[in-house]
GROMACS .gro file of C-alpha atoms in nm:
model
  195
    1MET     CA    1   1.604  -0.505   0.179
    2LEU     CA    2   1.267  -0.697   0.429
    3LYS     CA    3   1.400  -1.027   0.160
    4GLU     CA    4   1.773  -1.014   0.359
    5LYS     CA    5   1.597  -0.999   0.696
    6LEU     CA    6   1.362  -1.293   0.617
    7LYS     CA    7   1.611  -1.533   0.562
    8ASP     CA    8   1.573  -1.704   0.873
    9PHE     CA    9   1.135  -1.759   0.835
   10ASN     CA   10   0.981  -1.954   0.613
   11ILE     CA   11   0.646  -1.639   0.477
   12ILE     CA   12   0.320  -1.902   0.428
   13LEU     CA   13   0.044  -1.711   0.253
   14ALA     CA   14  -0.259  -1.870   0.361
   15SER     CA   15  -0.513  -1.684   0.034
   16GLY     CA   16  -0.560  -1.825  -0.290
   17SER     CA   17  -0.580  -1.481  -0.398
   18PRO     CA   18  -0.380  -1.389  -0.766
   19ARG     CA   19  -0.332  -1.024  -0.627
   20ARG     CA   20  -0.225  -1.096  -0.284
   21GLN     CA   21   0.027  -1.304  -0.421
   22GLN     CA   22   0.133  -1.055  -0.608
   23PHE     CA   23   0.156  -0.830  -0.406
   24LEU     CA   24   0.422  -1.040  -0.209
   25ARG     CA   25   0.631  -1.136  -0.479
   26ASP     CA   26   0.597  -0.751  -0.622
   27LEU     CA   27   0.782  -0.660  -0.210
   28ASP     CA   28   1.032  -0.928  -0.343
   29ILE     CA   29   0.916  -1.223  -0.029
   30ASP     CA   30   1.003  -1.517  -0.073
   31PHE     CA   31   0.638  -1.702   0.029
   32GLU     CA   32   0.448  -2.063  -0.024
   33ILE     CA   33   0.081  -2.058  -0.004
   34ARG     CA   34  -0.063  -2.326   0.159
   35LEU     CA   35  -0.454  -2.307   0.173
   36LYS     CA   36  -0.701  -2.490   0.451
   37GLU     CA   37  -1.098  -2.440   0.371
   38VAL     CA   38  -1.249  -2.262   0.613
   39ASP     CA   39  -1.650  -2.160   0.676
   40GLU     CA   40  -1.642  -1.785   0.612
   41ILE     CA   41  -1.895  -1.741   0.842
   42TYR     CA   42  -1.954  -1.471   1.117
   43PRO     CA   43  -2.212  -1.366   1.332
   44ASN     CA   44  -2.511  -1.089   1.261
   45HIS     CA   45  -2.434  -0.804   1.526
   46LEU     CA   46  -2.050  -0.803   1.378
   47ARG     CA   47  -2.069  -0.426   1.160
   48GLU     CA   48  -1.746  -0.322   0.936
   49ASN     CA   49  -1.408  -0.407   1.080
   50GLU     CA   50  -1.492  -0.683   1.336
   51ILE     CA   51  -1.603  -0.888   1.003
   52THR     CA   52  -1.236  -0.858   0.849
   53GLU     CA   53  -1.090  -0.943   1.189
   54HIS     CA   54  -1.241  -1.222   1.302
   55LEU     CA   55  -1.291  -1.432   0.938
   56SER     CA   56  -0.893  -1.314   0.885
   57VAL     CA   57  -0.812  -1.542   1.276
   58LEU     CA   58  -1.081  -1.695   1.144
   59LYS     CA   59  -0.870  -1.859   0.853
   60SER     CA   60  -0.549  -1.775   1.071
   61ASP     CA   61  -0.692  -2.027   1.341
   62ALA     CA   62  -0.729  -2.325   1.094
   63PHE     CA   63  -0.329  -2.353   1.133
   64GLU     CA   64  -0.306  -2.321   1.489
   65GLY     CA   65  -0.021  -2.628   1.634
   66THR     CA   66   0.073  -2.667   1.313
   67LEU     CA   67   0.310  -2.365   1.289
   68GLU     CA   68   0.700  -2.364   1.322
   69PRO     CA   69   0.928  -2.147   1.509
   70ASN     CA   70   1.034  -2.021   1.215
   71ASP     CA   71   0.714  -1.963   0.980
   72ILE     CA   72   0.488  -1.648   1.003
   73LEU     CA   73   0.158  -1.722   0.885
   74ILE     CA   74  -0.044  -1.443   0.754
   75THR     CA   75  -0.458  -1.473   0.662
   76SER     CA   76  -0.665  -1.216   0.537
   77ASP     CA   77  -1.011  -1.110   0.488
   78THR     CA   78  -1.199  -0.810   0.254
   79ILE     CA   79  -1.504  -0.643   0.281
   80VAL     CA   80  -1.707  -0.358   0.138
   81TRP     CA   81  -1.908  -0.208   0.394
   82PHE     CA   82  -2.252  -0.022   0.215
   83GLU     CA   83  -2.533   0.111   0.356
   84GLY     CA   84  -2.522  -0.090   0.720
   85LYS     CA   85  -2.412  -0.395   0.587
   86ALA     CA   86  -2.120  -0.641   0.471
   87LEU     CA   87  -2.085  -0.715   0.050
   88GLY     CA   88  -1.867  -0.992  -0.009
   89LYS     CA   89  -1.861  -1.203  -0.320
   90PRO     CA   90  -2.119  -1.209  -0.564
   91LYS     CA   91  -2.347  -1.565  -0.553
   92HIS     CA   92  -2.422  -1.507  -0.917
   93PHE     CA   93  -2.407  -1.255  -1.208
   94ASP     CA   94  -2.756  -1.095  -1.111
   95ASP     CA   95  -2.580  -1.058  -0.773
   96ALA     CA   96  -2.297  -0.904  -0.905
   97PHE     CA   97  -2.544  -0.637  -1.125
   98GLN     CA   98  -2.706  -0.540  -0.801
   99MET     CA   99  -2.438  -0.460  -0.587
  100LEU     CA  100  -2.284  -0.311  -0.863
  101THR     CA  101  -2.614  -0.070  -0.931
  102SER     CA  102  -2.647  -0.033  -0.557
  103LEU     CA  103  -2.264   0.151  -0.513
  104SER     CA  104  -2.292   0.347  -0.836
  105GLY     CA  105  -2.318   0.709  -0.802
  106LYS     CA  106  -2.175   0.635  -0.418
  107THR     CA  107  -1.947   0.592  -0.158
  108HIS     CA  108  -1.880   0.357  -0.022
  109THR     CA  109  -1.582   0.146   0.237
  110VAL     CA  110  -1.330  -0.096   0.158
  111ILE     CA  111  -1.231  -0.268   0.454
  112THR     CA  112  -0.886  -0.564   0.484
  113ALA     CA  113  -0.728  -0.744   0.795
  114VAL     CA  114  -0.447  -0.875   0.764
  115THR     CA  115  -0.360  -1.149   1.039
  116PHE     CA  116   0.007  -1.273   1.115
  117ARG     CA  117   0.048  -1.594   1.331
  118THR     CA  118   0.398  -1.730   1.461
  119HIS     CA  119   0.449  -1.997   1.662
  120ASN     CA  120   0.364  -1.855   1.999
  121THR     CA  121   0.169  -1.462   1.865
  122THR     CA  122  -0.083  -1.354   1.688
  123HIS     CA  123  -0.180  -0.983   1.549
  124THR     CA  124  -0.461  -0.869   1.380
  125LEU     CA  125  -0.439  -0.514   1.154
  126SER     CA  126  -0.714  -0.353   1.010
  127GLU     CA  127  -0.709  -0.103   0.695
  128VAL     CA  128  -0.994   0.109   0.556
  129THR     CA  129  -1.045   0.307   0.265
  130HIS     CA  130  -1.343   0.464   0.075
  131VAL     CA  131  -1.424   0.489  -0.335
  132THR     CA  132  -1.675   0.675  -0.470
  133PHE     CA  133  -1.810   0.553  -0.759
  134ASN     CA  134  -1.930   0.769  -1.059
  135THR     CA  135  -2.313   0.693  -1.198
  136LEU     CA  136  -2.288   0.383  -1.353
  137THR     CA  137  -2.528   0.329  -1.661
  138GLU     CA  138  -2.655  -0.037  -1.673
  139GLU     CA  139  -2.463  -0.063  -2.027
  140ALA     CA  140  -2.123  -0.040  -1.861
  141ILE     CA  141  -2.228  -0.300  -1.548
  142GLN     CA  142  -2.306  -0.538  -1.824
  143TYR     CA  143  -2.034  -0.493  -2.038
  144TYR     CA  144  -1.785  -0.494  -1.672
  145LEU     CA  145  -1.955  -0.860  -1.575
  146ASP     CA  146  -1.982  -0.945  -1.933
  147VAL     CA  147  -1.598  -0.953  -1.985
  148TYR     CA  148  -1.456  -0.904  -1.655
  149ARG     CA  149  -1.603  -1.168  -1.451
  150PRO     CA  150  -1.556  -1.056  -1.124
  151PHE     CA  151  -1.717  -1.356  -0.908
  152ASP     CA  152  -1.416  -1.319  -0.701
  153LYS     CA  153  -1.435  -1.058  -0.587
  154ALA     CA  154  -1.552  -0.807  -0.270
  155GLY     CA  155  -1.814  -0.578  -0.425
  156SER     CA  156  -1.891  -0.768  -0.728
  157TYR     CA  157  -1.515  -0.502  -0.871
  158GLY     CA  158  -1.152  -0.537  -0.877
  159ILE     CA  159  -1.007  -0.177  -0.915
  160GLN     CA  160  -0.707  -0.251  -1.142
  161GLU     CA  161  -0.970  -0.389  -1.386
  162TRP     CA  162  -1.180  -0.110  -1.628
  163ILE     CA  163  -1.439  -0.051  -1.371
  164GLY     CA  164  -1.187   0.167  -1.216
  165PHE     CA  165  -1.055   0.313  -1.475
  166VAL     CA  166  -1.429   0.446  -1.578
  167GLY     CA  167  -1.649   0.402  -1.289
  168VAL     CA  168  -1.377   0.491  -1.006
  169SER     CA  169  -1.459   0.916  -0.927
  170LYS     CA  170  -1.219   0.906  -0.586
  171ILE     CA  171  -1.013   0.734  -0.352
  172GLU     CA  172  -0.969   0.848   0.023
  173GLY     CA  173  -0.745   0.636   0.118
  174SER     CA  174  -0.499   0.271   0.011
  175TYR     CA  175  -0.506   0.159  -0.311
  176ALA     CA  176  -0.330  -0.175  -0.195
  177ASN     CA  177  -0.613  -0.214   0.056
  178VAL     CA  178  -0.893  -0.214  -0.251
  179MET     CA  179  -0.694  -0.496  -0.459
  180GLY     CA  180  -0.721  -0.682  -0.063
  181LEU     CA  181  -0.439  -0.629   0.065
  182PRO     CA  182  -0.269  -0.314   0.256
  183VAL     CA  183   0.100  -0.384   0.120
  184ASP     CA  184   0.259  -0.096   0.336
  185LYS     CA  185   0.136  -0.187   0.603
  186VAL     CA  186   0.229  -0.581   0.590
  187TYR     CA  187   0.554  -0.456   0.495
  188GLN     CA  188   0.556  -0.215   0.737
  189TYR     CA  189   0.454  -0.478   1.008
  190LEU     CA  190   0.734  -0.761   0.887
  191LEU     CA  191   0.991  -0.505   0.849
  192ASN     CA  192   0.946  -0.437   1.279
  193LEU     CA  193   0.830  -0.819   1.387
  194VAL     CA  194   1.227  -0.920   1.270
  195SER     CA  195   1.362  -0.628   1.325
   0.00000   0.00000   0.00000
């Protein structure tokens, strides 16, 4: 349905994330991947969705002046927000181990911002999901990090992997959002944009 409505548009996904790419494929949307290097730095005073919105727009700004009239650019950023601070991607194994140890038995928030940029407009939306972990043993964390190596993921885990099956006791909100893209909101926004 959406594919037909988008036939006169060129959808550009500026993300190297295999999960975000797969989501767009699963929505049956034709798109191209275009990547630009961006220093993902944000002011220290920003909190929660202010961080993801800032970084998503920053990624979008890298394409300013390069879009054609029929282009729709999609950029995105996801963080785990826990006890007053953002957990991004781990720097190394020990960092990942520490993150998962701190999340064990507690609830954290996953926040994703998505920015849509056209030739002359920019719009950013956010989604928030609350995830509660069971108590994780050191052995379970060690196993997960050794086998799945989630070092490219905010908060050091992928909910669609082993840790999500055995470690997550409760989710409030969008499951897809925890994987890195609030797919329902993206679909709805694109539908409204071209309708």
